[in-house]
PDB file of C-alpha atoms and ligand atoms in Angstrom:
ATOM      1  CA  UNK L  13      11.254 -20.185   0.739  1.00 73.00           C
ATOM      2  CA  UNK L  14       7.301 -20.128   0.275  1.00 90.00           C
ATOM      3  CA  UNK L  15       6.141 -16.787  -1.518  1.00 97.00           C
ATOM      4  CA  UNK L  16       4.089 -14.440   0.505  1.00 98.00           C
ATOM      5  CA  UNK L  17       0.551 -14.711  -0.931  1.00 98.00           C
ATOM      6  CA  UNK L  18      -0.731 -10.845  -1.069  1.00 98.00           C
ATOM      7  CA  UNK L  19      -3.671  -8.927  -2.386  1.00 98.00           C
ATOM      8  CA  UNK L  20      -3.417  -5.360  -3.648  1.00 99.00           C
ATOM      9  CA  UNK L  21      -6.511  -3.086  -3.141  1.00 98.00           C
ATOM     10  CA  UNK L  22      -6.405   0.293  -5.695  1.00 98.00           C
ATOM     11  CA  UNK L  23      -8.881   2.282  -6.817  1.00 98.00           C
ATOM     12  CA  UNK L  24      -7.106   4.229  -9.441  1.00 97.00           C
ATOM     13  CA  UNK L  25      -3.730   4.463 -11.764  1.00 98.00           C
ATOM     14  CA  UNK L  26      -1.798   1.469  -9.809  1.00 98.00           C
ATOM     15  CA  UNK L  27       1.673   2.607 -10.102  1.00 98.00           C
ATOM     16  CA  UNK L  28       2.378   1.259  -6.877  1.00 98.00           C
ATOM     17  CA  UNK L  29       0.859  -1.739  -7.806  1.00 98.00           C
ATOM     18  CA  UNK L  30       3.125  -1.646 -10.864  1.00 98.00           C
ATOM     19  CA  UNK L  31       6.315  -1.231  -8.369  1.00 98.00           C
ATOM     20  CA  UNK L  32       5.124  -4.519  -6.679  1.00 98.00           C
ATOM     21  CA  UNK L  33       4.739  -6.456 -10.055  1.00 98.00           C
ATOM     22  CA  UNK L  34       7.836  -5.149 -11.165  1.00 98.00           C
ATOM     23  CA  UNK L  35       9.800  -6.149  -8.230  1.00 97.00           C
ATOM     24  CA  UNK L  36       8.484  -9.667  -7.892  1.00 98.00           C
ATOM     25  CA  UNK L  37       9.771 -10.250 -11.957  1.00 97.00           C
ATOM     26  CA  UNK L  38      13.045  -9.006 -11.390  1.00 96.00           C
ATOM     27  CA  UNK L  39      13.233 -11.571  -8.542  1.00 95.00           C
ATOM     28  CA  UNK L  40      13.696  -8.854  -5.739  1.00 94.00           C
ATOM     29  CA  UNK L  41      10.411  -9.605  -3.955  1.00 96.00           C
ATOM     30  CA  UNK L  42       9.745 -13.207  -2.659  1.00 96.00           C
ATOM     31  CA  UNK L  43       5.693 -12.497  -3.126  1.00 98.00           C
ATOM     32  CA  UNK L  44       2.975 -13.698  -5.209  1.00 98.00           C
ATOM     33  CA  UNK L  45      -0.123 -11.482  -5.953  1.00 98.00           C
ATOM     34  CA  UNK L  46      -3.109 -13.708  -5.626  1.00 98.00           C
ATOM     35  CA  UNK L  47      -5.350 -10.831  -6.695  1.00 98.00           C
ATOM     36  CA  UNK L  48      -5.826  -7.371  -7.655  1.00 99.00           C
ATOM     37  CA  UNK L  49      -9.236  -5.670  -6.138  1.00 98.00           C
ATOM     38  CA  UNK L  50     -10.794  -2.294  -6.694  1.00 98.00           C
ATOM     39  CA  UNK L  51     -13.764  -0.344  -5.940  1.00 98.00           C
ATOM     40  CA  UNK L  52     -13.807   1.252  -9.191  1.00 98.00           C
ATOM     41  CA  UNK L  53     -14.628  -1.013 -12.318  1.00 98.00           C
ATOM     42  CA  UNK L  54     -12.371   0.725 -14.799  1.00 98.00           C
ATOM     43  CA  UNK L  55      -9.645   1.439 -12.597  1.00 98.00           C
ATOM     44  CA  UNK L  56      -6.175   1.171 -14.393  1.00 98.00           C
ATOM     45  CA  UNK L  57      -5.046  -1.282 -11.811  1.00 98.00           C
ATOM     46  CA  UNK L  58      -7.022  -3.795 -12.781  1.00 98.00           C
ATOM     47  CA  UNK L  59      -5.777  -3.530 -16.281  1.00 98.00           C
ATOM     48  CA  UNK L  60      -2.246  -3.409 -15.221  1.00 98.00           C
ATOM     49  CA  UNK L  61      -3.303  -6.846 -13.460  1.00 98.00           C
ATOM     50  CA  UNK L  62      -4.983  -8.309 -16.385  1.00 98.00           C
ATOM     51  CA  UNK L  63      -1.660  -7.386 -18.250  1.00 98.00           C
ATOM     52  CA  UNK L  64       0.469  -9.607 -16.219  1.00 98.00           C
ATOM     53  CA  UNK L  65      -2.058 -12.429 -15.843  1.00 98.00           C
ATOM     54  CA  UNK L  66      -3.171 -11.609 -12.380  1.00 98.00           C
ATOM     55  CA  UNK L  67      -6.773 -11.822 -11.436  1.00 98.00           C
ATOM     56  CA  UNK L  68      -8.665  -8.716 -11.420  1.00 98.00           C
ATOM     57  CA  UNK L  69     -11.742  -8.247  -9.333  1.00 98.00           C
ATOM     58  CA  UNK L  70     -14.090  -5.269  -9.145  1.00 98.00           C
ATOM     59  CA  UNK L  71     -16.109  -5.364  -6.231  1.00 98.00           C
ATOM     60  CA  UNK L  72     -18.878  -2.738  -6.571  1.00 98.00           C
ATOM     61  CA  UNK L  73     -19.564  -1.006  -3.233  1.00 98.00           C
ATOM     62  CA  UNK L  74     -22.867   0.558  -4.752  1.00 97.00           C
ATOM     63  CA  UNK L  75     -25.694  -0.097  -2.814  1.00 97.00           C
ATOM     64  CA  UNK L  76     -23.676  -1.573  -0.236  1.00 97.00           C
ATOM     65  CA  UNK L  77     -23.481  -0.565   3.684  1.00 97.00           C
ATOM     66  CA  UNK L  78     -19.600  -0.161   4.565  1.00 97.00           C
ATOM     67  CA  UNK L  79     -19.558  -3.334   6.976  1.00 97.00           C
ATOM     68  CA  UNK L  80     -21.558  -5.115   4.048  1.00 98.00           C
ATOM     69  CA  UNK L  81     -18.988  -4.135   1.290  1.00 98.00           C
ATOM     70  CA  UNK L  82     -16.035  -4.811   3.630  1.00 98.00           C
ATOM     71  CA  UNK L  83     -17.192  -8.252   4.511  1.00 98.00           C
ATOM     72  CA  UNK L  84     -17.475  -9.125   0.868  1.00 98.00           C
ATOM     73  CA  UNK L  85     -13.839  -8.013   0.716  1.00 98.00           C
ATOM     74  CA  UNK L  86     -12.723  -9.881   3.393  1.00 98.00           C
ATOM     75  CA  UNK L  87     -14.469 -13.019   1.571  1.00 98.00           C
ATOM     76  CA  UNK L  88     -12.839 -12.761  -1.307  1.00 98.00           C
ATOM     77  CA  UNK L  89      -9.218 -12.255   0.216  1.00 98.00           C
ATOM     78  CA  UNK L  90     -10.174 -15.266   2.336  1.00 98.00           C
ATOM     79  CA  UNK L  91     -11.335 -17.286  -0.572  1.00 98.00           C
ATOM     80  CA  UNK L  92      -7.838 -16.893  -2.177  1.00 98.00           C
ATOM     81  CA  UNK L  93      -5.740 -17.552   1.281  1.00 98.00           C
ATOM     82  CA  UNK L  94      -4.342 -13.993   1.122  1.00 98.00           C
ATOM     83  CA  UNK L  95      -1.512 -13.818   3.672  1.00 98.00           C
ATOM     84  CA  UNK L  96      -0.891 -10.039   3.381  1.00 98.00           C
ATOM     85  CA  UNK L  97      -3.578  -7.067   2.007  1.00 98.00           C
ATOM     86  CA  UNK L  98      -1.536  -4.179   0.681  1.00 99.00           C
ATOM     87  CA  UNK L  99      -3.715  -1.290   0.271  1.00 98.00           C
ATOM     88  CA  UNK L 100      -1.993   1.032  -2.747  1.00 98.00           C
ATOM     89  CA  UNK L 101      -4.012   4.131  -3.315  1.00 98.00           C
ATOM     90  CA  UNK L 102      -7.457   2.154  -1.959  1.00 98.00           C
ATOM     91  CA  UNK L 103      -9.227   5.539  -1.208  1.00 96.00           C
ATOM     92  CA  UNK L 104     -11.513   3.922   1.094  1.00 96.00           C
ATOM     93  CA  UNK L 105     -11.613   3.884   4.962  1.00 96.00           C
ATOM     94  CA  UNK L 106     -11.943   0.438   6.175  1.00 97.00           C
ATOM     95  CA  UNK L 107     -14.250  -0.313   9.373  1.00 97.00           C
ATOM     96  CA  UNK L 108     -12.796  -1.977  12.611  1.00 97.00           C
ATOM     97  CA  UNK L 109     -14.458  -5.297  11.696  1.00 97.00           C
ATOM     98  CA  UNK L 110     -12.107  -5.538   8.731  1.00 98.00           C
ATOM     99  CA  UNK L 111      -8.958  -3.917  10.422  1.00 98.00           C
ATOM    100  CA  UNK L 112      -9.451  -6.444  12.875  1.00 97.00           C
ATOM    101  CA  UNK L 113     -10.105  -9.547  11.132  1.00 98.00           C
ATOM    102  CA  UNK L 114      -6.532  -8.864   9.458  1.00 98.00           C
ATOM    103  CA  UNK L 115      -4.540  -7.307  12.204  1.00 97.00           C
ATOM    104  CA  UNK L 116      -0.685  -7.148  11.836  1.00 98.00           C
ATOM    105  CA  UNK L 117      -1.561  -8.391   7.853  1.00 98.00           C
ATOM    106  CA  UNK L 118      -2.734  -5.147   6.354  1.00 98.00           C
ATOM    107  CA  UNK L 119      -0.505  -2.531   5.353  1.00 98.00           C
ATOM    108  CA  UNK L 120      -1.258   0.828   3.477  1.00 98.00           C
ATOM    109  CA  UNK L 121       0.931   3.531   1.472  1.00 98.00           C
ATOM    110  CA  UNK L 122       0.527   7.039   2.510  1.00 98.00           C
ATOM    111  CA  UNK L 123       2.211  10.060   0.745  1.00 98.00           C
ATOM    112  CA  UNK L 124       3.432  11.835   3.931  1.00 98.00           C
ATOM    113  CA  UNK L 125       5.593  11.499   6.504  1.00 98.00           C
ATOM    114  CA  UNK L 126       2.910  10.167   9.203  1.00 98.00           C
ATOM    115  CA  UNK L 127       1.866  11.294  11.747  1.00 98.00           C
ATOM    116  CA  UNK L 128       2.048  14.410   9.903  1.00 98.00           C
ATOM    117  CA  UNK L 129      -0.808  15.115   7.100  1.00 98.00           C
ATOM    118  CA  UNK L 130      -2.883  11.956   7.441  1.00 98.00           C
ATOM    119  CA  UNK L 131      -6.220  12.180   5.412  1.00 97.00           C
ATOM    120  CA  UNK L 132      -7.073  13.533   1.998  1.00 97.00           C
ATOM    121  CA  UNK L 133      -4.661  15.635  -0.396  1.00 98.00           C
ATOM    122  CA  UNK L 134      -1.384  15.160   1.999  1.00 98.00           C
ATOM    123  CA  UNK L 135       0.969  16.537  -0.659  1.00 98.00           C
ATOM    124  CA  UNK L 136      -1.293  19.865  -0.333  1.00 98.00           C
ATOM    125  CA  UNK L 137      -1.218  19.667   3.396  1.00 98.00           C
ATOM    126  CA  UNK L 138       2.446  19.672   3.173  1.00 98.00           C
ATOM    127  CA  UNK L 139       2.747  22.695   0.893  1.00 98.00           C
ATOM    128  CA  UNK L 140       0.150  24.701   2.717  1.00 98.00           C
ATOM    129  CA  UNK L 141       2.100  24.101   6.146  1.00 98.00           C
ATOM    130  CA  UNK L 142       5.425  25.140   4.609  1.00 98.00           C
ATOM    131  CA  UNK L 143       7.269  22.235   5.604  1.00 98.00           C
ATOM    132  CA  UNK L 144      10.709  21.734   4.083  1.00 98.00           C
ATOM    133  CA  UNK L 145      10.652  18.004   3.850  1.00 98.00           C
ATOM    134  CA  UNK L 146       7.857  15.575   3.233  1.00 98.00           C
ATOM    135  CA  UNK L 147       7.722  11.893   1.949  1.00 98.00           C
ATOM    136  CA  UNK L 148       5.882   8.739   2.201  1.00 98.00           C
ATOM    137  CA  UNK L 149       5.336   6.176   4.820  1.00 98.00           C
ATOM    138  CA  UNK L 150       4.262   2.080   4.629  1.00 98.00           C
ATOM    139  CA  UNK L 151       2.171   1.218   7.841  1.00 98.00           C
ATOM    140  CA  UNK L 152      -0.111  -1.392   9.083  1.00 98.00           C
ATOM    141  CA  UNK L 153      -3.936  -0.507   8.823  1.00 98.00           C
ATOM    142  CA  UNK L 154      -5.642  -0.221  12.292  1.00 97.00           C
ATOM    143  CA  UNK L 155      -9.080   1.496  12.747  1.00 95.00           C
ATOM    144  CA  UNK L 156      -7.260   4.567  13.402  1.00 95.00           C
ATOM    145  CA  UNK L 157      -7.280   6.255  10.022  1.00 95.00           C
ATOM    146  CA  UNK L 158      -3.274   6.508   8.489  1.00 96.00           C
ATOM    147  CA  UNK L 159      -2.381   6.053  12.384  1.00 96.00           C
ATOM    148  CA  UNK L 160      -1.387   2.390  12.254  1.00 97.00           C
ATOM    149  CA  UNK L 161       2.481   1.491  13.074  1.00 98.00           C
ATOM    150  CA  UNK L 162       5.087   2.696  10.526  1.00 98.00           C
ATOM    151  CA  UNK L 163       7.024   0.471   8.795  1.00 97.00           C
ATOM    152  CA  UNK L 164       9.129   2.210   6.405  1.00 97.00           C
ATOM    153  CA  UNK L 165       9.246   5.874   5.409  1.00 97.00           C
ATOM    154  CA  UNK L 166      11.064   7.846   2.875  1.00 97.00           C
ATOM    155  CA  UNK L 167      11.802  11.556   2.819  1.00 97.00           C
ATOM    156  CA  UNK L 168      12.035  13.896   0.022  1.00 97.00           C
ATOM    157  CA  UNK L 169      12.662  17.716   0.000  1.00 98.00           C
ATOM    158  CA  UNK L 170       9.999  20.213  -0.700  1.00 98.00           C
ATOM    159  CA  UNK L 171      11.675  22.648  -2.973  1.00 98.00           C
ATOM    160  CA  UNK L 172      10.506  26.454  -3.732  1.00 96.00           C
ATOM    161  CA  UNK L 173       8.159  26.709  -6.124  1.00 97.00           C
ATOM    162  CA  UNK L 174       6.868  23.198  -5.958  1.00 98.00           C
ATOM    163  CA  UNK L 175       3.336  22.386  -7.053  1.00 98.00           C
ATOM    164  CA  UNK L 176       1.076  19.914  -5.711  1.00 98.00           C
ATOM    165  CA  UNK L 177       1.906  17.875  -8.924  1.00 98.00           C
ATOM    166  CA  UNK L 178       5.608  18.106  -8.580  1.00 98.00           C
ATOM    167  CA  UNK L 179       5.632  17.190  -5.034  1.00 98.00           C
ATOM    168  CA  UNK L 180       3.222  14.520  -5.627  1.00 98.00           C
ATOM    169  CA  UNK L 181       5.656  13.197  -8.457  1.00 98.00           C
ATOM    170  CA  UNK L 182       8.838  13.344  -6.292  1.00 98.00           C
ATOM    171  CA  UNK L 183       7.081  11.637  -3.341  1.00 98.00           C
ATOM    172  CA  UNK L 184       5.442   8.732  -5.768  1.00 98.00           C
ATOM    173  CA  UNK L 185       9.268   7.776  -6.780  1.00 98.00           C
ATOM    174  CA  UNK L 186      10.255   6.918  -3.407  1.00 97.00           C
ATOM    175  CA  UNK L 187       6.716   5.320  -2.912  1.00 98.00           C
ATOM    176  CA  UNK L 188       7.563   2.629  -5.568  1.00 98.00           C
ATOM    177  CA  UNK L 189      10.663   2.015  -3.561  1.00 97.00           C
ATOM    178  CA  UNK L 190       9.552   1.498  -0.146  1.00 97.00           C
ATOM    179  CA  UNK L 191       6.271  -0.406  -0.722  1.00 98.00           C
ATOM    180  CA  UNK L 192       7.580  -3.432  -2.386  1.00 97.00           C
ATOM    181  CA  UNK L 193      10.630  -3.131   0.130  1.00 96.00           C
ATOM    182  CA  UNK L 194       8.348  -3.333   3.277  1.00 97.00           C
ATOM    183  CA  UNK L 195       6.422  -6.515   1.491  1.00 98.00           C
ATOM    184  CA  UNK L 196       9.817  -8.245   1.288  1.00 96.00           C
ATOM    185  CA  UNK L 197      10.706  -7.392   4.975  1.00 96.00           C
ATOM    186  CA  UNK L 198       7.475  -8.861   5.735  1.00 97.00           C
ATOM    187  CA  UNK L 199       7.575 -11.676   3.578  1.00 97.00           C
ATOM    188  CA  UNK L 200      11.118 -12.252   5.236  1.00 94.00           C
ATOM    189  CA  UNK L 201       9.514 -12.496   8.837  1.00 95.00           C
ATOM    190  CA  UNK L 202      11.453  -9.221   9.791  1.00 95.00           C
ATOM    191  CA  UNK L 203       8.734  -7.066  10.682  1.00 97.00           C
ATOM    192  CA  UNK L 204       6.614  -7.572  14.226  1.00 97.00           C
ATOM    193  CA  UNK L 205       4.615  -5.453  15.918  1.00 97.00           C
ATOM    194  CA  UNK L 206       5.811  -4.595  19.705  1.00 97.00           C
ATOM    195  CA  UNK L 207       4.240  -1.875  21.925  1.00 95.00           C
ATOM    196  CA  UNK L 208       2.072  -0.549  19.222  1.00 95.00           C
ATOM    197  CA  UNK L 209       5.277   0.197  17.019  1.00 97.00           C
ATOM    198  CA  UNK L 210       6.709  -1.836  14.035  1.00 98.00           C
ATOM    199  CA  UNK L 211      10.231  -3.483  14.845  1.00 96.00           C
ATOM    200  CA  UNK L 212      11.949  -4.256  11.668  1.00 95.00           C
ATOM    201  CA  UNK L 213      15.027  -6.291  11.769  1.00 91.00           C
ATOM    202  CA  UNK L 214      17.574  -5.106   9.123  1.00 81.00           C
ATOM    203  CA  UNK L 215      20.227  -7.148  10.111  1.00 69.00           C
ATOM    204  CA  UNK L 216      20.983  -9.243   7.199  1.00 62.00           C
ATOM    205  CA  UNK L 217      18.457  -7.760   4.812  1.00 59.00           C
ATOM    206  CA  UNK L 218      19.932  -8.134   1.287  1.00 56.00           C
ATOM    207  CA  UNK L 219      21.546  -5.366  -0.590  1.00 56.00           C
ATOM    208  CA  UNK L 220      19.346  -5.827  -3.661  1.00 57.00           C
ATOM    209  CA  UNK L 221      17.300  -3.092  -2.341  1.00 56.00           C
ATOM    210  CA  UNK L 222      20.189  -0.550  -1.733  1.00 52.00           C
TER     211      UNK L 222
HETATM  212  C1  GAR B 328      -0.509   6.947  -4.146  1.00 54.60           C
HETATM  213  O1  GAR B 328       0.499   8.292  -3.954  1.00 54.60           O
HETATM  214  C2  GAR B 328      -0.735   6.535  -2.795  1.00 54.60           C
HETATM  215  O2  GAR B 328       0.181   6.927  -1.726  1.00 54.60           O
HETATM  216  C3  GAR B 328      -2.060   7.296  -2.640  1.00 54.60           C
HETATM  217  O3  GAR B 328      -2.755   7.712  -3.724  1.00 54.60           O
HETATM  218  C4  GAR B 328      -1.662   7.350  -4.787  1.00 54.60           C
HETATM  219  C5  GAR B 328      -2.111   6.253  -5.610  1.00 54.60           C
HETATM  220  O4  GAR B 328      -1.373   5.874  -6.638  1.00 54.60           O
HETATM  221  N1  GAR B 328      -2.792   6.556  -1.236  1.00 54.60           N
HETATM  222  C6  GAR B 328      -3.292   7.870  -0.698  1.00 54.60           C
HETATM  223  O5  GAR B 328      -3.254   8.714  -0.491  1.00 54.60           O
HETATM  224  C7  GAR B 328      -4.138   7.116   0.610  1.00 54.60           C
HETATM  225  N2  GAR B 328      -4.202   7.667   1.665  1.00 54.60           N
HETATM  226  P1  GAR B 328      -1.355   4.578  -7.685  1.00 54.60           P
HETATM  227  O6  GAR B 328      -2.652   4.291  -7.874  1.00 54.60           O
HETATM  228  O7  GAR B 328      -0.381   5.306  -8.946  1.00 54.60           O
HETATM  229  O8  GAR B 328      -0.462   3.733  -6.797  1.00 54.60           O
END
């Protein structure tokens, strides 16, 4: 089976990128990372890419209007024949011109159970709201911020005495599981969008993920 060509966009630490690299290296994810791109020159994600001989691209947003910047990103991705764009901690809001160009081919990981707590600091929002459960969501990206169809979600408890840090850590552990899993489901052709929702076919999904 051909490997799905993906690009990972990340602004910082890159632990979700690492979970994708690890899943590919252990043979659980049939994908190939065509490049990792960042808007931050010294992002650790770029360093992780280099360590694994993956092309690391710093795309400098300074002095560019949003449309112009995103058209630079789109050009870089198209040049590398990227089939799926994975936003893994990419801390920018894409314009409609970009999300429509990659419609159905761009996903994001967000650390809350969307539609709860979109936007910034979702873990803090969850603590402030006093919910007893939170989690993370992999979803298709549309022009509506954190609003596209959910593909996979994982729940975690919110515990007495949790701080933003402890909740963030507990959620992150689940992010590292569901992001590579969602990419594999897409690579296997098991995800389609119908009526504004993502329909996931688990029928014979390998138990390598259990
Ligand atoms: C992750 O928790 C990801 O869900 C979040 O940023 C973190 C990046 O960590 N993304 C967002 O909040 C996007 N709205 P990482 O760089 O270690 O993968």
